Structure formats: C-alpha cells, structure tokens
mmCIF file of C-alpha atoms and ligand atoms in Angstrom:
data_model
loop_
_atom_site.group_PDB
_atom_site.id
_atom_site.type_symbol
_atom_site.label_atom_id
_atom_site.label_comp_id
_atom_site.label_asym_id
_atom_site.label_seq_id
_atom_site.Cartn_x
_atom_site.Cartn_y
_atom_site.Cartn_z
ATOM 1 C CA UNK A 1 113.853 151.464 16.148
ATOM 2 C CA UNK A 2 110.706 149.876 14.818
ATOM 3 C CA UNK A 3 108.159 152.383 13.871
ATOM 4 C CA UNK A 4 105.160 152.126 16.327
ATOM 5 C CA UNK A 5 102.109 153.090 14.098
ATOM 6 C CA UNK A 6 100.899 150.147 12.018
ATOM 7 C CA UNK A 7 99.635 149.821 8.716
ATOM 8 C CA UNK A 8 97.300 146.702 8.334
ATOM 9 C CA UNK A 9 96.891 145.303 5.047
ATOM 10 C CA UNK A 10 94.162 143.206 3.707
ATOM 11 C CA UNK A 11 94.959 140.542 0.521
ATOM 12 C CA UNK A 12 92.774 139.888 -2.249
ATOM 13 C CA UNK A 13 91.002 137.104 -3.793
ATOM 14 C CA UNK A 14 92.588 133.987 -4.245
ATOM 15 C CA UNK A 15 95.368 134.904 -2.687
ATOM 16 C CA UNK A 16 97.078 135.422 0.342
ATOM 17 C CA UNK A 17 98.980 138.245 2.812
ATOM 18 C CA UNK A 18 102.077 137.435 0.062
ATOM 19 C CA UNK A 19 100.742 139.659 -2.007
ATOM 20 C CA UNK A 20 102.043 142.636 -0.003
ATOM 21 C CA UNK A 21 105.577 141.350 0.285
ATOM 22 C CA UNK A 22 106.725 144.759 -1.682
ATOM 23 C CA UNK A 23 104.888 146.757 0.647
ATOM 24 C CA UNK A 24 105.858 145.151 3.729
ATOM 25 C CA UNK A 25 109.408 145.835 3.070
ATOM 26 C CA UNK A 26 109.072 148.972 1.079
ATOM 27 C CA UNK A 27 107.047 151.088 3.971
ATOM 28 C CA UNK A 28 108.579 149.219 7.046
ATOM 29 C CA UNK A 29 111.024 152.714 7.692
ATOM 30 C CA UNK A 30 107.838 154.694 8.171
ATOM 31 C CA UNK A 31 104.951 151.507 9.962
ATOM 32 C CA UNK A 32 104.950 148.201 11.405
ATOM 33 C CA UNK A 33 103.573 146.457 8.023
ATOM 34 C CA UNK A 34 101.041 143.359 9.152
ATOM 35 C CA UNK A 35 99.825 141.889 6.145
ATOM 36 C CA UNK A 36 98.091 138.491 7.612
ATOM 37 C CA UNK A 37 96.905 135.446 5.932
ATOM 38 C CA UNK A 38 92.674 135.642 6.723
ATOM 39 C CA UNK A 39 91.687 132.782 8.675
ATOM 40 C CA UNK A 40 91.891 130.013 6.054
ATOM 41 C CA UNK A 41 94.185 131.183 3.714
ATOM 42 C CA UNK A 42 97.900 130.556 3.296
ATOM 43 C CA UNK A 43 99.538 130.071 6.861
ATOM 44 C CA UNK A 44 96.423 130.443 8.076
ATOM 45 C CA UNK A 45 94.787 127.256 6.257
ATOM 46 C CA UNK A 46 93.678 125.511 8.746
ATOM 47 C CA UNK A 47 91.147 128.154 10.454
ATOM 48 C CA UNK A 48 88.067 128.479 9.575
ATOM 49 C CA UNK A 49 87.364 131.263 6.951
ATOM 50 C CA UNK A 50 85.062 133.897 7.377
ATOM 51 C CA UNK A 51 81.448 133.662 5.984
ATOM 52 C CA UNK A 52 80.569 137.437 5.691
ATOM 53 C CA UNK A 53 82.831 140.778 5.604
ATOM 54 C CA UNK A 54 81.807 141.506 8.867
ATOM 55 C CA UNK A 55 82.773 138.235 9.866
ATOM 56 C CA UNK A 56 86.177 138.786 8.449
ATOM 57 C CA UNK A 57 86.421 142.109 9.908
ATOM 58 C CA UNK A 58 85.500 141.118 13.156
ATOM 59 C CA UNK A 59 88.468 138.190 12.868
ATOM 60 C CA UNK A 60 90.809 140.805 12.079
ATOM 61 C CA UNK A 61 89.908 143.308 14.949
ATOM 62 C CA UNK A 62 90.616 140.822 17.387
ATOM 63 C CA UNK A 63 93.806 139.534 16.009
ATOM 64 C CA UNK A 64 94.923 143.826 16.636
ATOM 65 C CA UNK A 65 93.659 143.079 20.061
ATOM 66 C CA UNK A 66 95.305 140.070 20.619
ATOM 67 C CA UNK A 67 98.654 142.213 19.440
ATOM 68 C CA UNK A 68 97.734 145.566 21.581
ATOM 69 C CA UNK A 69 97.093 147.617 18.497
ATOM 70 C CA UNK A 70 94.124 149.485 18.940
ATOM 71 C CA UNK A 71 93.631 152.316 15.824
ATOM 72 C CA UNK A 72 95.745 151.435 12.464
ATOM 73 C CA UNK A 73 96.010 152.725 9.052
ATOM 74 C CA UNK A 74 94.147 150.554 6.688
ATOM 75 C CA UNK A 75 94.168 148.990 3.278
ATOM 76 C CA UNK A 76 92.460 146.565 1.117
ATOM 77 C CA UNK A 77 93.234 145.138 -2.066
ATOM 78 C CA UNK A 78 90.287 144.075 -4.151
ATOM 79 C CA UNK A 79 88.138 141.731 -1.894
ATOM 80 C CA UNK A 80 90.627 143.352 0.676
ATOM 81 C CA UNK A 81 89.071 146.276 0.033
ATOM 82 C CA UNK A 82 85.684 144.974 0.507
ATOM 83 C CA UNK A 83 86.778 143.666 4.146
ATOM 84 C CA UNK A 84 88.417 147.075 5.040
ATOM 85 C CA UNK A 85 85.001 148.973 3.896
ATOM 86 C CA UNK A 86 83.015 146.711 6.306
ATOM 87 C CA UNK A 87 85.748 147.117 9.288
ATOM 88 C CA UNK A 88 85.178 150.837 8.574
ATOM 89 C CA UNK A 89 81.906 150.328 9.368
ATOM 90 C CA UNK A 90 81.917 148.685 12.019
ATOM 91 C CA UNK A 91 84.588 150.021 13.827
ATOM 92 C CA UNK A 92 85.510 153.375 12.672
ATOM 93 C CA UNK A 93 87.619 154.830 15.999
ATOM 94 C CA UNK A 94 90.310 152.082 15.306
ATOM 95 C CA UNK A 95 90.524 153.559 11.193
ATOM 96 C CA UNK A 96 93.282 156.394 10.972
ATOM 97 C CA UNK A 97 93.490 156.622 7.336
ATOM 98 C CA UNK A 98 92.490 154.117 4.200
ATOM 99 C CA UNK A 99 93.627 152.900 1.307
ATOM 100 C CA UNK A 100 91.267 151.306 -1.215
ATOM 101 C CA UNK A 101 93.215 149.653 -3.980
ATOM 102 C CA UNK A 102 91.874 148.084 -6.960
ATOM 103 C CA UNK A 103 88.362 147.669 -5.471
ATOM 104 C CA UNK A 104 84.861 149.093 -5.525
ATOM 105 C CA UNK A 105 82.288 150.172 -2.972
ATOM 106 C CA UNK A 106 79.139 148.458 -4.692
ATOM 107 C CA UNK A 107 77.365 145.025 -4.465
ATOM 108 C CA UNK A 108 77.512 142.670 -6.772
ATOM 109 C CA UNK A 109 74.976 142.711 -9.467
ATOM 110 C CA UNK A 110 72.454 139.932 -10.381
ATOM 111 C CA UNK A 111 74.833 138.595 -13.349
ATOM 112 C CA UNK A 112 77.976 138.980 -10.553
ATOM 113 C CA UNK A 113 76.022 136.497 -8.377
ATOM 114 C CA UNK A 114 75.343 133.988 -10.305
ATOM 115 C CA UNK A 115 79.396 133.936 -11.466
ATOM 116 C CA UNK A 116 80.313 133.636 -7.844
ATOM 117 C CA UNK A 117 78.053 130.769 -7.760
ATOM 118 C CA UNK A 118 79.377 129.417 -10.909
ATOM 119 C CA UNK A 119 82.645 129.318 -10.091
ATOM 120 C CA UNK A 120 82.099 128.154 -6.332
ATOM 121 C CA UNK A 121 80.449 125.323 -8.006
ATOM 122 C CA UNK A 122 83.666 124.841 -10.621
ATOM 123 C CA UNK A 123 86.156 124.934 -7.637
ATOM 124 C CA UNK A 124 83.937 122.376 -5.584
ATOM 125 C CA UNK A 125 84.596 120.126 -8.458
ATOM 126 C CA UNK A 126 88.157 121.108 -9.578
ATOM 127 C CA UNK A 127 89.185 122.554 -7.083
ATOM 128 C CA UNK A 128 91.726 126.403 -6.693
ATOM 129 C CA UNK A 129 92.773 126.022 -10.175
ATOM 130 C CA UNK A 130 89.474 127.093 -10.934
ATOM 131 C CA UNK A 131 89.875 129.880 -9.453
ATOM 132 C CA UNK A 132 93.657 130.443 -10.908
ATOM 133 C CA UNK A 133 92.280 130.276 -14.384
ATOM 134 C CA UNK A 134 89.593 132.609 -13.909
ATOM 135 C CA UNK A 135 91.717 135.506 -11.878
ATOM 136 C CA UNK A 136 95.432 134.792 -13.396
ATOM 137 C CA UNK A 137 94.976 136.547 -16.735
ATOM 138 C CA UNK A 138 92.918 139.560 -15.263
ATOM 139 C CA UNK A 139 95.990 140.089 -12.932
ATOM 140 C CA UNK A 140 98.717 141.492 -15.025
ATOM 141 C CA UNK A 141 98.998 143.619 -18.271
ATOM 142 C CA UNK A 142 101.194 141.170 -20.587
ATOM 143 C CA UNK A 143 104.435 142.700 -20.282
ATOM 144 C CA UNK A 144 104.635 141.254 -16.699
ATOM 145 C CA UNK A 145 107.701 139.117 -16.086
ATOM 146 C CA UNK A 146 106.893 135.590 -16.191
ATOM 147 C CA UNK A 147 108.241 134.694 -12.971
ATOM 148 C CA UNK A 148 105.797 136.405 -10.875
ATOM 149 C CA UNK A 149 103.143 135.461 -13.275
ATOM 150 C CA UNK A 150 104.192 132.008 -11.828
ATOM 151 C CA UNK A 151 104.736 132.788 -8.638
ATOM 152 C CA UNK A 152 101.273 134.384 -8.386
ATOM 153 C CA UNK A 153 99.832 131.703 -9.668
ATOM 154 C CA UNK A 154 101.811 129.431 -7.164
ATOM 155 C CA UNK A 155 100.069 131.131 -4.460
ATOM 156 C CA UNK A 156 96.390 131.531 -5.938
ATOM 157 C CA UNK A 157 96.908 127.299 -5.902
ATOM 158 C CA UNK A 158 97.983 127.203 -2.594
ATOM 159 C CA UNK A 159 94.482 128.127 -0.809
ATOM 160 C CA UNK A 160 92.354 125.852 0.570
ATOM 161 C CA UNK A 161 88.994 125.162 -2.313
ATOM 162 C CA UNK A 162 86.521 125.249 0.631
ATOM 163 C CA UNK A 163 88.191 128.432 1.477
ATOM 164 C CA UNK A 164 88.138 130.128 -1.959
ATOM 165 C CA UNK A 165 84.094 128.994 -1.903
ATOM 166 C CA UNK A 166 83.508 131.088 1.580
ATOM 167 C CA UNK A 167 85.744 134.143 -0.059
ATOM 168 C CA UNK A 168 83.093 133.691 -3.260
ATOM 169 C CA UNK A 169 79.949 133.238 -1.049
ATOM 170 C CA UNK A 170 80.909 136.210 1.011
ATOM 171 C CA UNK A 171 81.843 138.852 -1.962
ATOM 172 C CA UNK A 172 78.734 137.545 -3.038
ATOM 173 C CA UNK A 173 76.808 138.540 -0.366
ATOM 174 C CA UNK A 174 78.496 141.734 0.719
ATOM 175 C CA UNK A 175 76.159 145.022 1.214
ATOM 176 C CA UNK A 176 76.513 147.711 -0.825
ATOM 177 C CA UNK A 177 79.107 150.566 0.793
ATOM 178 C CA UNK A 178 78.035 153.197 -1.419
ATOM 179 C CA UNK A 179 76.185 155.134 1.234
ATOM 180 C CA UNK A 180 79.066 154.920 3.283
ATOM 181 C CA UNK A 181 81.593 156.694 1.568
ATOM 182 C CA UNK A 182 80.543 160.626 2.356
ATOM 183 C CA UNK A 183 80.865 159.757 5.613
ATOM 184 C CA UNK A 184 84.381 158.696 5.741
ATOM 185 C CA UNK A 185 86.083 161.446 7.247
ATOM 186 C CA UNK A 186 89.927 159.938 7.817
ATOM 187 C CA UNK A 187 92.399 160.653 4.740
ATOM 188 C CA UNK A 188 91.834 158.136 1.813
ATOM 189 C CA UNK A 189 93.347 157.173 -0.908
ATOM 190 C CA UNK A 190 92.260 154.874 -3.705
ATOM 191 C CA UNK A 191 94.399 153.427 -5.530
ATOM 192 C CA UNK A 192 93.914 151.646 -9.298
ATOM 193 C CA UNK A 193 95.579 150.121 -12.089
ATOM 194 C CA UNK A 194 94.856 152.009 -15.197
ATOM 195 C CA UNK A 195 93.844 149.093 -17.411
ATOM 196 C CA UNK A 196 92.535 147.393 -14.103
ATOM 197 C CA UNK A 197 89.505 145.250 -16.064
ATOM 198 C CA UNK A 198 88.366 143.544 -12.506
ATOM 199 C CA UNK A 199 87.569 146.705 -10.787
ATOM 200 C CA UNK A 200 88.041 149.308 -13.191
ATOM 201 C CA UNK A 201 89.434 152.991 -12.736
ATOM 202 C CA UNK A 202 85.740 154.429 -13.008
ATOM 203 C CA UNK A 203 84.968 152.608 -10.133
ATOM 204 C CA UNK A 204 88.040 154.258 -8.608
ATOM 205 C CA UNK A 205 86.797 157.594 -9.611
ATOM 206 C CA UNK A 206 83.362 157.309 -8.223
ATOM 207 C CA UNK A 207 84.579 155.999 -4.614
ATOM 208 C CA UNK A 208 87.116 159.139 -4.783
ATOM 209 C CA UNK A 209 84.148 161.632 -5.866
ATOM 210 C CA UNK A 210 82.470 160.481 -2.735
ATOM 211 C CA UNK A 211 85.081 160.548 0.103
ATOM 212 C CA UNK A 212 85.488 163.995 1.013
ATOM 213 C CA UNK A 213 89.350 163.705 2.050
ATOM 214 C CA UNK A 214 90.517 161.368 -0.769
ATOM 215 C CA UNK A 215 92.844 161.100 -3.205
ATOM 216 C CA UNK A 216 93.011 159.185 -6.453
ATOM 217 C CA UNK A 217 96.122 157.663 -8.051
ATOM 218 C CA UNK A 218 96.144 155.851 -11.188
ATOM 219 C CA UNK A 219 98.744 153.591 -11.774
ATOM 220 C CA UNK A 220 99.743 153.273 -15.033
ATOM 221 C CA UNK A 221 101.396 149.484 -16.500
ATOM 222 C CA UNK A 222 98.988 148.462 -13.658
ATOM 223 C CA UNK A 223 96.052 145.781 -14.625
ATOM 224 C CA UNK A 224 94.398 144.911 -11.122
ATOM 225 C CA UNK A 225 97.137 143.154 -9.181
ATOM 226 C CA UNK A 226 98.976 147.067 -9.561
ATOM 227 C CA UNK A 227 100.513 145.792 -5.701
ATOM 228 C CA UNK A 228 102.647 143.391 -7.144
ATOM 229 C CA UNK A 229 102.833 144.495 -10.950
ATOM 230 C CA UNK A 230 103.975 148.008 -10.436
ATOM 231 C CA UNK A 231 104.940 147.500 -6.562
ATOM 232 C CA UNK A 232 107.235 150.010 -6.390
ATOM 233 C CA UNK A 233 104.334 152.747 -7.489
ATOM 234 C CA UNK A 234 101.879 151.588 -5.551
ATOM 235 C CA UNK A 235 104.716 151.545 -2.412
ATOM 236 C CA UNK A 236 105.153 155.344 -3.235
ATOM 237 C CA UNK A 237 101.520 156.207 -3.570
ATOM 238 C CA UNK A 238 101.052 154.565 0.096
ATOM 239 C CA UNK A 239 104.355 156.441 1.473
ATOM 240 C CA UNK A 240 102.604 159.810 0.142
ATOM 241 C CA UNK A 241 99.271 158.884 1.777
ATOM 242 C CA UNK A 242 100.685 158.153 5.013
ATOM 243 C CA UNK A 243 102.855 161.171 5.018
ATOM 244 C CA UNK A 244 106.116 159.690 4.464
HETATM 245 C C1 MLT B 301 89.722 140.093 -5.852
HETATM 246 O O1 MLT B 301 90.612 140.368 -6.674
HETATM 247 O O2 MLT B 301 89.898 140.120 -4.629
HETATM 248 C C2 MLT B 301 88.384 139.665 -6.391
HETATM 249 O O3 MLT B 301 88.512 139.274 -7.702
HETATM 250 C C3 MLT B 301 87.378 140.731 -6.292
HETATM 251 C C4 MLT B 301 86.063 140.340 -6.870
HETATM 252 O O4 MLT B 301 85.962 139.296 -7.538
HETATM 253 O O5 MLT B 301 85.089 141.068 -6.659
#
C-alpha cells in the first residue's frame, strides 16, 4: 500500500520537479514523493509563475489543498530551499520536518542583485540558454557522467525565459530568513555538496548552527546539484531524516 505521509519537494533554479526523479523513486517505500513543476516551469509552462517566495509558497499550499494533504515533510533544493523557508513562515502547522539542500537562509547581497538583473536582462535577449550557461558548470564536479550533464542541461532549456526572469526577480527580492531559523522547532536537516560553489557548505553550517533540531550532512563528490550528482547519498541522508 502507498505510504500516506507525503514528502513535498521543491526544484531549483532553472530547472524543474525532474530534478528529484532519484528521490521520487528512491523514498516512495517510506512517503508519497510530490515533486511538482512551480507554476511556469516544465509541465507546468503555461501558468503563470510566481513573483515572490511567498507567492510561490502560497501556490504550493493550495495545490496540498486541492490534493487533501494538509501537514507534509518538506524540502527545497537551492531556490527550492528559498520557497520552503518562506512556506515555513508562513505556514508552519502544515511543516513536519525540513530539508534544506544546497541552499542558504540569507538575502542576496548588493553585488547578487545586480547579477540577477544581469542575467534577467541576458535571458530577455537570448533567452534559457542564458541561464544554462551560467548554472550548468556550477552544477556538477567534473567527473559527472556526461549524459546527465546533458540531460540537465536538456531540462534547464526547457523553461519558459519569462519564467526563468520571475525565478531571478524573485530570488532577488527574497527577505532574509536568518532570524527565522532558531525558531524552527520541527527536525531539519541540511543537506550540501562538499565542493557546492553556489551555496557553499559554510552556508550549510551556519543554517545548521542555528536550527536547534538539525542535522548537517555533507555530501562528498557533490558540487551543488548533490540531488542528482550523488542521488543515491542524498536519497539516504533524506531516508535517515525521515526515520526510515
Ligand atoms: C538555484 O540553484 O536554485 C539558484 O542558483 C540559487 C541562486 O541562484 O540563489
């Protein structure tokens, strides 16, 4: 029988709820995996995107209504992360544990801003391959196989530019969760690539230093995409978390 309890995982940026295709299979024994497209992304490409985290959030808390799921166990990779620290937030009774992977708690800085503006403006012009040449090389450690080097690629082309512009304009907007994180009281873990160069591991130190009930795991082989480059570690570190 299917297991009840659901795990709801968020996708990063540019990508899409593919990303998770390890996880969904690896930890369907012990959750019902949903790992969506956001509204404007892959299947989803026709919706409108969200313009904020909140906004995001708030998309995804009704799509758990729409399914009769009320409280889930959460996780966010990377911009994922981002959304998953603002549906904390905002609607912490429905949060039974968390998972921050490859991701940080703070806002961007002045010089972080102006990139997201940058390459929003690059992407209006070129469109996602701006995007897939600025993200593809930071995802993998170079002894990744080629074929999901492709494939990730593949998918980081597939999303919608004005999409990819509201993911930039809303990372670059996003409030600081720093003064957040003593207060999350649900079992976290945070998860990070060791050579992880988009979100780095000290970033994955501080967040666990601040959540009382957290755990860190550092994934070694792992740059930040450690979901899909070392899948099957990352599946084990969420099958500890979540008590499997
Ligand atoms: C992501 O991987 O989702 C983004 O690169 C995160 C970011 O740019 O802050």
């Amino acid at each position: 029988m299917a297991p009840e309890a659901v795990l709801l995982l968020v996708h990063g940026f540019p990508l899409d709820g593919r990303m998770w295709e390890a996880q969904v299979e690896g930890l369907a024994d012990i959750r019902r995996v949903i790992a969506p497209d956001l509204d404007g992304h892959g299947s989803r490409r026709d919706d409108a995107p969200g313009r904020s985290m909140d906004e995001i959030a708030r998309a995804l808390a009704a799509r758990l209504d729409a399914e009769g799921v009320d409280a889930v166990d959460l996780g966010g990779f990377s911009m994922g992360g981002y959304v998953v620290l603002a549906f904390r937030r905002l609607f912490p009774e429905r949060v039974r544990s968390l998972a921050l992977i490859d991701t940080r708690a703070g806002a961007d800085s002045d010089a972080g801003r102006e990139g997201r503006n940058t390459m929003a403006a690059g992407i209006r012009e070129r469109g996602a391959v701006v995007a897939a040449e600025a993200m593809l090389p930071k995802m993998f450690t170079d002894a990744i196989d080629q074929d999901v080097k492709v494939e990730t690629e593949r998918w980081m082309l597939d999303q919608p530019p004005a999409s990819l512009e509201a993911d930039l304009m809303a990372m670059r907007d996003r409030p600081d969760s720093t003064p957040d994180l003593p207060g999350i009281d649900v079992p976290t873990v945070v998860i990070v690539g060791a050579v992880d160069a988009v979100t780095p591991p000290s970033e994955a130190e501080a967040m666990a230093a601040a959540i009382p009930n957290s755990k860190l795991v550092v994934v070694s082989g792992a740059a930040h995409l450690s979901p899909v480059e070392r899948a099957a570690d990352v599946t084990a570190a969420l099958r500890a978390h979540l008590g499997g």
